[in-house]
PDB file of C-alpha atoms and ligand atoms in Angstrom:
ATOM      1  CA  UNK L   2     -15.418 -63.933  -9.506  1.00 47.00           C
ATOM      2  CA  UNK L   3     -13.004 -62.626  -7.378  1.00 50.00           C
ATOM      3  CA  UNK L   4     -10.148 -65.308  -6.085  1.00 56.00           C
ATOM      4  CA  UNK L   5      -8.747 -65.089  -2.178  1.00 59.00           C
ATOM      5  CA  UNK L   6      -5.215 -63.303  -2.192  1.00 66.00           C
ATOM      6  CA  UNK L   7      -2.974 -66.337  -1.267  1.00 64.00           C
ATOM      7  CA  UNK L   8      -1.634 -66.161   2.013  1.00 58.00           C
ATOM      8  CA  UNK L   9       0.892 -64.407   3.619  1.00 53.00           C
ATOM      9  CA  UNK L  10       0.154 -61.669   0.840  1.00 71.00           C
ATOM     10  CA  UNK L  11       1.081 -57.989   0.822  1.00 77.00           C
ATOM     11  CA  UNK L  12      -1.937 -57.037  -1.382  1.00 92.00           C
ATOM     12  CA  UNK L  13      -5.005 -56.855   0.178  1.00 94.00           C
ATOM     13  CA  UNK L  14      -8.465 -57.155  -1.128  1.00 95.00           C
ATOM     14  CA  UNK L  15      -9.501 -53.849  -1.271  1.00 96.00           C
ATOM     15  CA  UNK L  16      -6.431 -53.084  -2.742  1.00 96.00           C
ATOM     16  CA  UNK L  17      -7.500 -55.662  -5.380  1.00 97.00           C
ATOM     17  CA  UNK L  18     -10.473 -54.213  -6.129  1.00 97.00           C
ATOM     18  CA  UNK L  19      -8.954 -50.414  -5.758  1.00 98.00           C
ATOM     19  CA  UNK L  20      -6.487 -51.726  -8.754  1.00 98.00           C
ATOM     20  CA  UNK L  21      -9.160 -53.612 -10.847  1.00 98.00           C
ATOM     21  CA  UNK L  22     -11.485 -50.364 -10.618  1.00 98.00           C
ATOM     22  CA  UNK L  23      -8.848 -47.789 -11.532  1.00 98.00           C
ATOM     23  CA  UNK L  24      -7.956 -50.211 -14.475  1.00 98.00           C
ATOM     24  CA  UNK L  25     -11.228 -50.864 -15.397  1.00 98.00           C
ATOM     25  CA  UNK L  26     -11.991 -47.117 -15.938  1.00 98.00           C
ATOM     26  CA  UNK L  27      -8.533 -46.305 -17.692  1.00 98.00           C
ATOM     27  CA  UNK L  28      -9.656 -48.924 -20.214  1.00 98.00           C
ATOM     28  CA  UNK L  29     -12.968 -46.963 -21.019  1.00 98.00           C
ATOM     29  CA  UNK L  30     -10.641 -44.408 -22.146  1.00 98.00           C
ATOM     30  CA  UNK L  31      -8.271 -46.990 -24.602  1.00 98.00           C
ATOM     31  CA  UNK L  32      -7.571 -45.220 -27.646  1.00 98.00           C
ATOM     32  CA  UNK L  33      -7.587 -48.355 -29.823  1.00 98.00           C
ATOM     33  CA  UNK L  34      -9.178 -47.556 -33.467  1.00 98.00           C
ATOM     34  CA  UNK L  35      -6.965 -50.422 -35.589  1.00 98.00           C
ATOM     35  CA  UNK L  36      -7.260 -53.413 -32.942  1.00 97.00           C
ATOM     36  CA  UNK L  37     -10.065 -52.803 -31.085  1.00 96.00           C
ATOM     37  CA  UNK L  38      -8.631 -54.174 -28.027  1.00 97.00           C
ATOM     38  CA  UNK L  39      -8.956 -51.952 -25.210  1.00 97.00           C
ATOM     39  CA  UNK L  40      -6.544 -52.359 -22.255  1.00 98.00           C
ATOM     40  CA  UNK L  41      -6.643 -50.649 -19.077  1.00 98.00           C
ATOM     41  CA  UNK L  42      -3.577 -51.078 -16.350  1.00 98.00           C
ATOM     42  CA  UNK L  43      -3.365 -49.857 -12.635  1.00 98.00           C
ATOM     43  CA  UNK L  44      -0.004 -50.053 -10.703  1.00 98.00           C
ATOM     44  CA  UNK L  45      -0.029 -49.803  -6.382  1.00 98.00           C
ATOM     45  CA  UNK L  46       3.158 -47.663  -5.817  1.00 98.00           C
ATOM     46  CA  UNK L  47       5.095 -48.088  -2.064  1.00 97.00           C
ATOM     47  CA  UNK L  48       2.736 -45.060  -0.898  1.00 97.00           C
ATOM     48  CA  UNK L  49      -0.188 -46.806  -1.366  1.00 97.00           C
ATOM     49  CA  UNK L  50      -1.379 -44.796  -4.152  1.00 98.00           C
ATOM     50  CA  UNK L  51      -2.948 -46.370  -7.768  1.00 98.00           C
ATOM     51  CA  UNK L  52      -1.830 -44.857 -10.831  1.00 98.00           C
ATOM     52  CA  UNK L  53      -3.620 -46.002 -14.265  1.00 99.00           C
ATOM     53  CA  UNK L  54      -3.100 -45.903 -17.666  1.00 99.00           C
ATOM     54  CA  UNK L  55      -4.410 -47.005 -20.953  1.00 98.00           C
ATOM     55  CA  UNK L  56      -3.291 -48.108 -24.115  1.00 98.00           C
ATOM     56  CA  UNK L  57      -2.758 -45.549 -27.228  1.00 98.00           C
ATOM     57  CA  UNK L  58      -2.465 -46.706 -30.754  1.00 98.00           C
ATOM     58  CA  UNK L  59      -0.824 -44.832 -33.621  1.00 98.00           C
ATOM     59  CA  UNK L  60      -1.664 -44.886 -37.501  1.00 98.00           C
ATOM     60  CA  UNK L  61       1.697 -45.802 -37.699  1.00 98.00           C
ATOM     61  CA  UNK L  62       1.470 -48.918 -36.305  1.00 98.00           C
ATOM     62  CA  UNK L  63       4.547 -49.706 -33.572  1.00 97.00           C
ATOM     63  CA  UNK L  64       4.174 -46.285 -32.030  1.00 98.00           C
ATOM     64  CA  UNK L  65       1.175 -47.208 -29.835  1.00 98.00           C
ATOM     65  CA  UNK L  66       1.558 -46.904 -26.528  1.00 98.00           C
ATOM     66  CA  UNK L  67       0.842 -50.174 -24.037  1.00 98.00           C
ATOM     67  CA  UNK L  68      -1.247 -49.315 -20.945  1.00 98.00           C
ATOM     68  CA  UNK L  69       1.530 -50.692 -18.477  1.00 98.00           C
ATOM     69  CA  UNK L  70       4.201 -48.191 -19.855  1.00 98.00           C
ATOM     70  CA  UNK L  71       1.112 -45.530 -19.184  1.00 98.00           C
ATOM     71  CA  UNK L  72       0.321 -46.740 -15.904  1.00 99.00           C
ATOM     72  CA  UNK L  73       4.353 -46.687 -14.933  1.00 99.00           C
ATOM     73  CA  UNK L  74       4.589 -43.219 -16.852  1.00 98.00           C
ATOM     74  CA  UNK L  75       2.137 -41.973 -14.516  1.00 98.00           C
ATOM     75  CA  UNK L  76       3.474 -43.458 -11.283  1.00 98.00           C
ATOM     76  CA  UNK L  77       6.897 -42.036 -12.298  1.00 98.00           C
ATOM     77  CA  UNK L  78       5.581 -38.435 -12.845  1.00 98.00           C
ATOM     78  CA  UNK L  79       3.896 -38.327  -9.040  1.00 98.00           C
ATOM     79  CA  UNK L  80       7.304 -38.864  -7.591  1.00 98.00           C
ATOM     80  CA  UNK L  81       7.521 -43.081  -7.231  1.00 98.00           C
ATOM     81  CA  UNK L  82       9.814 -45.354  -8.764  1.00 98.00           C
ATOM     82  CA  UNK L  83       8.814 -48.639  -6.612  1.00 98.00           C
ATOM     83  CA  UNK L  84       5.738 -50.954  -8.101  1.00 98.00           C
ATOM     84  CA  UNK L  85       4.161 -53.284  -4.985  1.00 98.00           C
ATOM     85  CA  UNK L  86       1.339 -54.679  -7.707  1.00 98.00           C
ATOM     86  CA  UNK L  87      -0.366 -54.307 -10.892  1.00 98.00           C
ATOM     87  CA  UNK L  88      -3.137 -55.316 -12.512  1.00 98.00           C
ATOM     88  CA  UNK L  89      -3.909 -55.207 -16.302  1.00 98.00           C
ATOM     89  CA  UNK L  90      -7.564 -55.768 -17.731  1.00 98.00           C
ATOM     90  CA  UNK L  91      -8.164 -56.474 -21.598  1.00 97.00           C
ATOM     91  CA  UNK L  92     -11.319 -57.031 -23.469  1.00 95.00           C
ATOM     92  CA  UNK L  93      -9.380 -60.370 -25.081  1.00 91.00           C
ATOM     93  CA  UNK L  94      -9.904 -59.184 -28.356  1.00 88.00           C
ATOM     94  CA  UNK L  95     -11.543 -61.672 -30.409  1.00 89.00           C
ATOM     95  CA  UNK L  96     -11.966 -64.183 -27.527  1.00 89.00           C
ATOM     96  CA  UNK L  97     -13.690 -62.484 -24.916  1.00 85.00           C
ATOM     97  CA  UNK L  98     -12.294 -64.676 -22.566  1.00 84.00           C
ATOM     98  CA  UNK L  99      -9.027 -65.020 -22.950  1.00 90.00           C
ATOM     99  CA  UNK L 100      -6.452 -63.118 -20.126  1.00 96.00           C
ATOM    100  CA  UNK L 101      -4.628 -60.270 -21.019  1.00 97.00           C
ATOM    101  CA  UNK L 102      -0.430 -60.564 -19.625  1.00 97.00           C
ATOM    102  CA  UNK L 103       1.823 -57.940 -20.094  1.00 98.00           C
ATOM    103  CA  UNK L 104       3.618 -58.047 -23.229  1.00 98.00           C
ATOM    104  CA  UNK L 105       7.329 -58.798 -23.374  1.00 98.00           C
ATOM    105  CA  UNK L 106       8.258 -55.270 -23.932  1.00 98.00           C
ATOM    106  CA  UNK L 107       5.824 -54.448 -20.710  1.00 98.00           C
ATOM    107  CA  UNK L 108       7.149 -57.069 -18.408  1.00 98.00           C
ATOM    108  CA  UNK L 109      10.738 -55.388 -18.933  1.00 98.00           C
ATOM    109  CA  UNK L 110       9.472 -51.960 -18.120  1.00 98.00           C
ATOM    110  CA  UNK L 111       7.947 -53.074 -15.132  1.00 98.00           C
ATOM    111  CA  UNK L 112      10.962 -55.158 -13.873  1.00 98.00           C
ATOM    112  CA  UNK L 113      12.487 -51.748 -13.857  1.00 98.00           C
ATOM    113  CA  UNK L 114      10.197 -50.993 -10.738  1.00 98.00           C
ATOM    114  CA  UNK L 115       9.284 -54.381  -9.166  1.00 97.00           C
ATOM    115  CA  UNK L 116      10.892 -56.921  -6.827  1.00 96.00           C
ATOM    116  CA  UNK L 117      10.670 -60.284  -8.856  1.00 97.00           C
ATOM    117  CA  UNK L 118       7.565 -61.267  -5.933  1.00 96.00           C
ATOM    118  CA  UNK L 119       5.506 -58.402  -7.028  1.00 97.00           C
ATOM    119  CA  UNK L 120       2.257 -59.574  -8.304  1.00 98.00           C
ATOM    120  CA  UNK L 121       0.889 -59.060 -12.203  1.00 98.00           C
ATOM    121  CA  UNK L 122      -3.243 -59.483 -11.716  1.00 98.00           C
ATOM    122  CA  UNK L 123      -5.006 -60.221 -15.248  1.00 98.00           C
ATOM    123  CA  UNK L 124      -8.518 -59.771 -15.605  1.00 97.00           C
ATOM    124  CA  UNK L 125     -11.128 -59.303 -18.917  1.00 96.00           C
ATOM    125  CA  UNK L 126     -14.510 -57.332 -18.869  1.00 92.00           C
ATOM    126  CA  UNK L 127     -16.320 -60.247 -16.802  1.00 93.00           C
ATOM    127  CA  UNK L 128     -13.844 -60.950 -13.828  1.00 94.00           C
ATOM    128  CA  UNK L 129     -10.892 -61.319 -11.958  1.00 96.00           C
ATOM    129  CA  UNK L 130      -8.259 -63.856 -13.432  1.00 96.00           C
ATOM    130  CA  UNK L 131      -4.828 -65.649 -12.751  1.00 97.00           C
ATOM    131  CA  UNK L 132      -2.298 -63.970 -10.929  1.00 97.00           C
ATOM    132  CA  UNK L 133       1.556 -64.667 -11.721  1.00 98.00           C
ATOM    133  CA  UNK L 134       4.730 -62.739 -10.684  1.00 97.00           C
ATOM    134  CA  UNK L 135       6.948 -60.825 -11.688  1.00 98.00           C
ATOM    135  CA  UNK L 136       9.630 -63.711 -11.548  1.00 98.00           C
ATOM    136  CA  UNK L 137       6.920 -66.131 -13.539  1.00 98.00           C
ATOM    137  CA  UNK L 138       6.499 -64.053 -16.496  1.00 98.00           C
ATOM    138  CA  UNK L 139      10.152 -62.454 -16.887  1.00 98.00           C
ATOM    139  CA  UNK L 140      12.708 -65.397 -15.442  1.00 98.00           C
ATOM    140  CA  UNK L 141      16.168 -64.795 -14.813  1.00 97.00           C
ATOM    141  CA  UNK L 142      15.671 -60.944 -15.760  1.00 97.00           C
ATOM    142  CA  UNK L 143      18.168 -58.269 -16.659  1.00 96.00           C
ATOM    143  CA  UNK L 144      17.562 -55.282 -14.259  1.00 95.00           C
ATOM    144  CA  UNK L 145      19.070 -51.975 -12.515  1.00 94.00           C
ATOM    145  CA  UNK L 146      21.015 -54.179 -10.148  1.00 93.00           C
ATOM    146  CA  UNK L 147      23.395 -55.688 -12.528  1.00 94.00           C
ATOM    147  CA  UNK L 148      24.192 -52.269 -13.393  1.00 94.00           C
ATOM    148  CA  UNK L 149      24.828 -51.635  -9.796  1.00 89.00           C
ATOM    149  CA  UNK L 150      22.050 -48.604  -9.827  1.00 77.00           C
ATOM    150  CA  UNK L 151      19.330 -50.577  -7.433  1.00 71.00           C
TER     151      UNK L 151
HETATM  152  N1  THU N 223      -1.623 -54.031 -25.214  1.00 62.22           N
HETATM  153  C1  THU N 223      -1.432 -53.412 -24.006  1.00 62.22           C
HETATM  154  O1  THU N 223      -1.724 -52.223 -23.829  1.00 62.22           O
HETATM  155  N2  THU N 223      -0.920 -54.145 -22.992  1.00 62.22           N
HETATM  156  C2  THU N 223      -0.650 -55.477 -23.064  1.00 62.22           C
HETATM  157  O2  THU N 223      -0.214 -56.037 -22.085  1.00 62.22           O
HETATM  158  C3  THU N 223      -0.894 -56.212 -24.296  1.00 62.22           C
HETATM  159  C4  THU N 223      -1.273 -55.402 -25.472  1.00 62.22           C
HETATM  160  C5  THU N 223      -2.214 -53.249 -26.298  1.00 62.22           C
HETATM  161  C6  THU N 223      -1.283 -52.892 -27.424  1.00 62.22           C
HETATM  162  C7  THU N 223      -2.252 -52.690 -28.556  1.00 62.22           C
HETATM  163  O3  THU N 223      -2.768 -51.364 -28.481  1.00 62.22           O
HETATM  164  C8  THU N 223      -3.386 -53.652 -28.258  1.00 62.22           C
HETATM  165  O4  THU N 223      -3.256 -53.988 -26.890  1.00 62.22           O
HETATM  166  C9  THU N 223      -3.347 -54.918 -29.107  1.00 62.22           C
HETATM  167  O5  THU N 223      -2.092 -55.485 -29.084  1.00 62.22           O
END
């Protein structure tokens, strides 16, 4: 099921569903032999455009790749370095339902590129989940403006 954007929102609904399709199809592509636990993530970038990604795994273990740092990998290589939204869609693993967040190592990589309001969508292969922000799931961050670069 699909929840109303809350109001006053920047992201609209078909915008929502732009992210949630573009995320949903990077997942088909996870590479993710060892854990089976395909993730698909779609960013919105200041233009308006989507850029996906999808997680790779490594026989050596800690080199995988999540499919935020894909999805930001790819909006950095068309030219954008501003995040408005992103969504991230997980099979859950071994409980189908559960909601797939960005990872600590994720939510720093995307803090790089998003205001502390921008919204983090979950969803798993049935629907449309919670929706945090940035601020929720990374509190009292470290980013480029206490280095004086933003
Ligand atoms: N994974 C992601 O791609 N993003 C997340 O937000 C959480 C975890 C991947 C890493 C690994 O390939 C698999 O999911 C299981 O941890």
């Amino acid at each position: 099921m699909t929840q109303p954007n809350p109001p006053g929102d920047a992201l609209t609904n078909p915008q929502q569903q732009a992210l949630l399709a573009a995320a949903r199809s990077a997942q088909l592509k996870a590479y993710a032999p060892y854990s089976q636990y395909q993730v698909g993530a779609a960013v919105l970038d200041e233009q308006g455009r989507i850029h996906a990604g999808c997680n790779v795994e490594n026989a050596a273990y800690p080199e995988g790749l999540c499919a935020e740092a894909a999805a930001l990998s790819a909006m950095v290589l068309a030219g954008s370095t501003r995040a408005l939204a992103v969504l991230v869609v997980g099979n859950g693993g071994k409980n189908k339902s559960a909601w797939t967040t960005p990872c600590g190592g994720c939510r720093q990589k995307l803090r790089e590129f998003g205001a502390p309001t921008m919204p983090i969508l979950a969803a798993n292969d049935a629907e449309l989940g919670p929706r945090y922000t940035l601020a929720q799931l990374l509190p009292e961050s470290f980013g480029p403006d206490h280095l004086g670069t933003a």
